[in-house]
PDB file of C-alpha atoms in Angstrom:
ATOM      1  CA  UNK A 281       0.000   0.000   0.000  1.00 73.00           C
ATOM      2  CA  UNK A 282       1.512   3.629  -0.584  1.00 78.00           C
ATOM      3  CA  UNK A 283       2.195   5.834   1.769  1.00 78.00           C
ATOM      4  CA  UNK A 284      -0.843   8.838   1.844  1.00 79.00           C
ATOM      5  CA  UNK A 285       1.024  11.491   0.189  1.00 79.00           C
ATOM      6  CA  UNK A 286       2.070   9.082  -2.629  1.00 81.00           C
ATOM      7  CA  UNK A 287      -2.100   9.016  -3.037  1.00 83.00           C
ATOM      8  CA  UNK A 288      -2.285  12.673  -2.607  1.00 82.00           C
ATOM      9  CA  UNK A 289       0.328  12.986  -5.357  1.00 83.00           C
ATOM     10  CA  UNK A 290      -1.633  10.900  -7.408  1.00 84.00           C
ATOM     11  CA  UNK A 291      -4.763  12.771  -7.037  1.00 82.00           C
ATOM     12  CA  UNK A 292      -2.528  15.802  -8.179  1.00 81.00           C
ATOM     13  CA  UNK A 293      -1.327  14.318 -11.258  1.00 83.00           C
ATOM     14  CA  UNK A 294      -5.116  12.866 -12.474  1.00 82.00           C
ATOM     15  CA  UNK A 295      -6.193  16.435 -12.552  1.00 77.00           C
ATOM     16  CA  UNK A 296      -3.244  17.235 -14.703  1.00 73.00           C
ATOM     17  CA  UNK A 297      -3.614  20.492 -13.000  1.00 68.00           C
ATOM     18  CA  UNK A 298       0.097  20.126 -11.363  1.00 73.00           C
ATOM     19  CA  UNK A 299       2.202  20.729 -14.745  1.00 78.00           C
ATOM     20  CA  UNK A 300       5.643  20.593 -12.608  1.00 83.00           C
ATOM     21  CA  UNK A 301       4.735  17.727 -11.235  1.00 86.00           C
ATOM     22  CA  UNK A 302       3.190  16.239 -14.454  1.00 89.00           C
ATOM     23  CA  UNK A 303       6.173  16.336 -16.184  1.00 90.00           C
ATOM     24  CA  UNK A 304       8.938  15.018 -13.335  1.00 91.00           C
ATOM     25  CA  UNK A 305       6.576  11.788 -13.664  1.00 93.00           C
ATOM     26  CA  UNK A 306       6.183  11.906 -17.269  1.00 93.00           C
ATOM     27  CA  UNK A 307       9.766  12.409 -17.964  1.00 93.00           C
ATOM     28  CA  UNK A 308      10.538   9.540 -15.439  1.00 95.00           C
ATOM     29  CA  UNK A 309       8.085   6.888 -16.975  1.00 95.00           C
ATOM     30  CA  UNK A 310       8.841   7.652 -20.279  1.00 93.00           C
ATOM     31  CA  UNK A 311      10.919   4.281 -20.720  1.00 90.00           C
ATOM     32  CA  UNK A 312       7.870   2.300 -19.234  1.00 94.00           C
ATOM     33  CA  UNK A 313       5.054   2.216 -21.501  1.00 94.00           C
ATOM     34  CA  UNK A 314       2.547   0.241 -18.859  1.00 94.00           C
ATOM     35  CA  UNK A 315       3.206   3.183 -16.245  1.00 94.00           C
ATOM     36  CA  UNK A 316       3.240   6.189 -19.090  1.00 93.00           C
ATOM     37  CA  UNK A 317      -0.308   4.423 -19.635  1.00 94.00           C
ATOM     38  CA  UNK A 318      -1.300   4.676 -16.338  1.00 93.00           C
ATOM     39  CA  UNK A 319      -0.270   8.105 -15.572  1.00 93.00           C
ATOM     40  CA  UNK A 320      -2.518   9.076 -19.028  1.00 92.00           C
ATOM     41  CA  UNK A 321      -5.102   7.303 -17.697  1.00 92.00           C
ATOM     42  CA  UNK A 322      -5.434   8.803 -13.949  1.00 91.00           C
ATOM     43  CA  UNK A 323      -8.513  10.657 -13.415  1.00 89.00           C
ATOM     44  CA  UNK A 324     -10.396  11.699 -10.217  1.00 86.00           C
ATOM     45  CA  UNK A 325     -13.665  10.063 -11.203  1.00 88.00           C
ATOM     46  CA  UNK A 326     -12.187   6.439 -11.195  1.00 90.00           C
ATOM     47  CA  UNK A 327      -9.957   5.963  -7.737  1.00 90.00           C
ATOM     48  CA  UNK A 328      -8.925   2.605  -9.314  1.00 92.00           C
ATOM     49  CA  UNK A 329      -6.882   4.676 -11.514  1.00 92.00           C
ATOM     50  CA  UNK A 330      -5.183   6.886  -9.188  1.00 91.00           C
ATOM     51  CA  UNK A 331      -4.396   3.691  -6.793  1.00 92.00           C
ATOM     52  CA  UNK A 332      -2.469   2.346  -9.616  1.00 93.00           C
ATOM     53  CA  UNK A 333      -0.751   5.440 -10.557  1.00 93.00           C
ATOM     54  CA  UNK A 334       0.074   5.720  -6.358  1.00 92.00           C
ATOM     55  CA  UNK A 335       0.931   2.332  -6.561  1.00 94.00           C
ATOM     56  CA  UNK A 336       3.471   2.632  -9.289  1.00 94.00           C
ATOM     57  CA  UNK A 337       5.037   5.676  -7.773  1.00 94.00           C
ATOM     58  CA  UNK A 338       5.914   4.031  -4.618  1.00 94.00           C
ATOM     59  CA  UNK A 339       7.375   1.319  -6.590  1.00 94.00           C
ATOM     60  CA  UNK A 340       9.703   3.946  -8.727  1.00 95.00           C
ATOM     61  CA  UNK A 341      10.086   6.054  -5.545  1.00 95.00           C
ATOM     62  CA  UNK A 342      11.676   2.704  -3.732  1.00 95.00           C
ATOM     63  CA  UNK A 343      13.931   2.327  -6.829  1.00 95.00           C
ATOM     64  CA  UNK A 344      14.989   5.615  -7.240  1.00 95.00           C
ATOM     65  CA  UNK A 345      14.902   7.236  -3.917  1.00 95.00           C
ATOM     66  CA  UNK A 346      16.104  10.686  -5.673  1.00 95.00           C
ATOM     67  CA  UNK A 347      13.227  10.580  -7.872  1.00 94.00           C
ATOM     68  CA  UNK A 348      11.094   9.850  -4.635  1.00 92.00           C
ATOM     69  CA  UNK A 349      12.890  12.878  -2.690  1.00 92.00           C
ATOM     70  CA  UNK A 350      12.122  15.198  -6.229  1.00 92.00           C
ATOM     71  CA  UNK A 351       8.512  13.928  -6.316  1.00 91.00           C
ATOM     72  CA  UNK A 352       7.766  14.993  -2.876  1.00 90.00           C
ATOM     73  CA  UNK A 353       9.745  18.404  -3.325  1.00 88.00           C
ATOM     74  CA  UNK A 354       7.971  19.449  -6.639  1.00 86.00           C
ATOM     75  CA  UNK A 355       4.304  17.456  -4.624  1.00 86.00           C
ATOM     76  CA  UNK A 356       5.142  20.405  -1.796  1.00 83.00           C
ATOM     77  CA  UNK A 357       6.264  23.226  -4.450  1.00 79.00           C
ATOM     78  CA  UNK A 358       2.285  22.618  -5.849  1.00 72.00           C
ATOM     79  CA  UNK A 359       0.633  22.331  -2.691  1.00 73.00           C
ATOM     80  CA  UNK A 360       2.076  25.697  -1.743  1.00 67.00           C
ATOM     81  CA  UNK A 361       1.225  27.247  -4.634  1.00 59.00           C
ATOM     82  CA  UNK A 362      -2.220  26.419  -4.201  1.00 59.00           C
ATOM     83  CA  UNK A 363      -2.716  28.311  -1.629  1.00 56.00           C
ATOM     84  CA  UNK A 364      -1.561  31.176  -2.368  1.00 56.00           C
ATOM     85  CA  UNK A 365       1.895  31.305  -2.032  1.00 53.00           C
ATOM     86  CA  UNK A 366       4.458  32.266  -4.026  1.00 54.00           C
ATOM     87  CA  UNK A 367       7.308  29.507  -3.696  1.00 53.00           C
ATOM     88  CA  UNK A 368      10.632  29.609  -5.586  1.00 55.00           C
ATOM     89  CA  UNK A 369      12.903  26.661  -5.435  1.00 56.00           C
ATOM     90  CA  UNK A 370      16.747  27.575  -6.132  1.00 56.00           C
ATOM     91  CA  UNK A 371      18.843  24.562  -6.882  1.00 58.00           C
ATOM     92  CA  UNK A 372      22.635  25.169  -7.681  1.00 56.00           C
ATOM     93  CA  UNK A 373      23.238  29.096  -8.076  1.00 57.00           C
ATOM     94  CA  UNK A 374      26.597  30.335  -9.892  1.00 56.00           C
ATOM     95  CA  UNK A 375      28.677  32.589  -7.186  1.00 61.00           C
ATOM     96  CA  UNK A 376      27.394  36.033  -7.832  1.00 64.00           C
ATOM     97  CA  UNK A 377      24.290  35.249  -9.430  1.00 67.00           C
ATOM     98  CA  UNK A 378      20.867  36.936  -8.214  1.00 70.00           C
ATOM     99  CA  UNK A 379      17.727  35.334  -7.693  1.00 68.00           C
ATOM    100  CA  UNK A 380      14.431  37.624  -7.545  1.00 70.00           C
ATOM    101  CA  UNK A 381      11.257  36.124  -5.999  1.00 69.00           C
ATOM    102  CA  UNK A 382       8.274  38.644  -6.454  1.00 70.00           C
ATOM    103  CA  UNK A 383       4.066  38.294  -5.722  1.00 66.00           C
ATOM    104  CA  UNK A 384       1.382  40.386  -7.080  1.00 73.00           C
ATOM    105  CA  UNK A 385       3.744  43.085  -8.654  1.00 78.00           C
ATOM    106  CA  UNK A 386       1.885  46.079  -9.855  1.00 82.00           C
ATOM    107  CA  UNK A 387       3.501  49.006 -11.800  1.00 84.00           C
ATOM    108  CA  UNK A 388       6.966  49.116 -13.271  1.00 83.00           C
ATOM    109  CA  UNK A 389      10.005  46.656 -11.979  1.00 80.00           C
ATOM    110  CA  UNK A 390      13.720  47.873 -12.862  1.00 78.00           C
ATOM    111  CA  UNK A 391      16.666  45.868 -12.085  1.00 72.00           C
TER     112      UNK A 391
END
């Protein structure tokens, strides 16, 4: 059985609302054409579906534990941008460079 965000993530990825998200998993089953299927298929209106699709991302997430670790960091990335919130998520940054997070900017920005 997967764990309960695993489900949650599901849910997320049978709306195909979560694009980020969408996409780590896409790019991830692409060698698999049974799980590519099954990620296609997920939809809200038939749980069955997004059991599988949980079911098959616990599986990859125990075989790839950095895929598991990226799931759960883009999952939280689209959770907080669902409320609301304006999330940025900076990776490996070149000495000197400059990162600009902004919300609900109005009027001119010069940098």
């Amino acid at each position: 059985m997967p764990e309960p965000i695993l489900t949650a993530v599901a849910t997320a990825l049978a709306t195909k609302a979560a694009t980020g998200l969408y996409d780590l998993v896409k790019r991830k089953f692409s060698g698999n054409s049974k799980a590519t299927a099954e990620l296609e298929a997920a939809t809200p209106d038939n749980p069955a579906t997004v059991t599988a699709l949980a079911e098959r991302l616990d599986e990859a997430s125990r075989q790839d534990p950095e895929f598991g670790a990226a799931l759960r960091t883009e999952f939280e990335v689209h959770q907080e941008a669902r409320s609301g919130g304006v999330t940025n998520h900076v990776g490996t940054v070149a000495e000197g460079a400059k990162v600009v997070q902004l919300r609900d900017v109005q009027g001119n920005i010069s940098l």
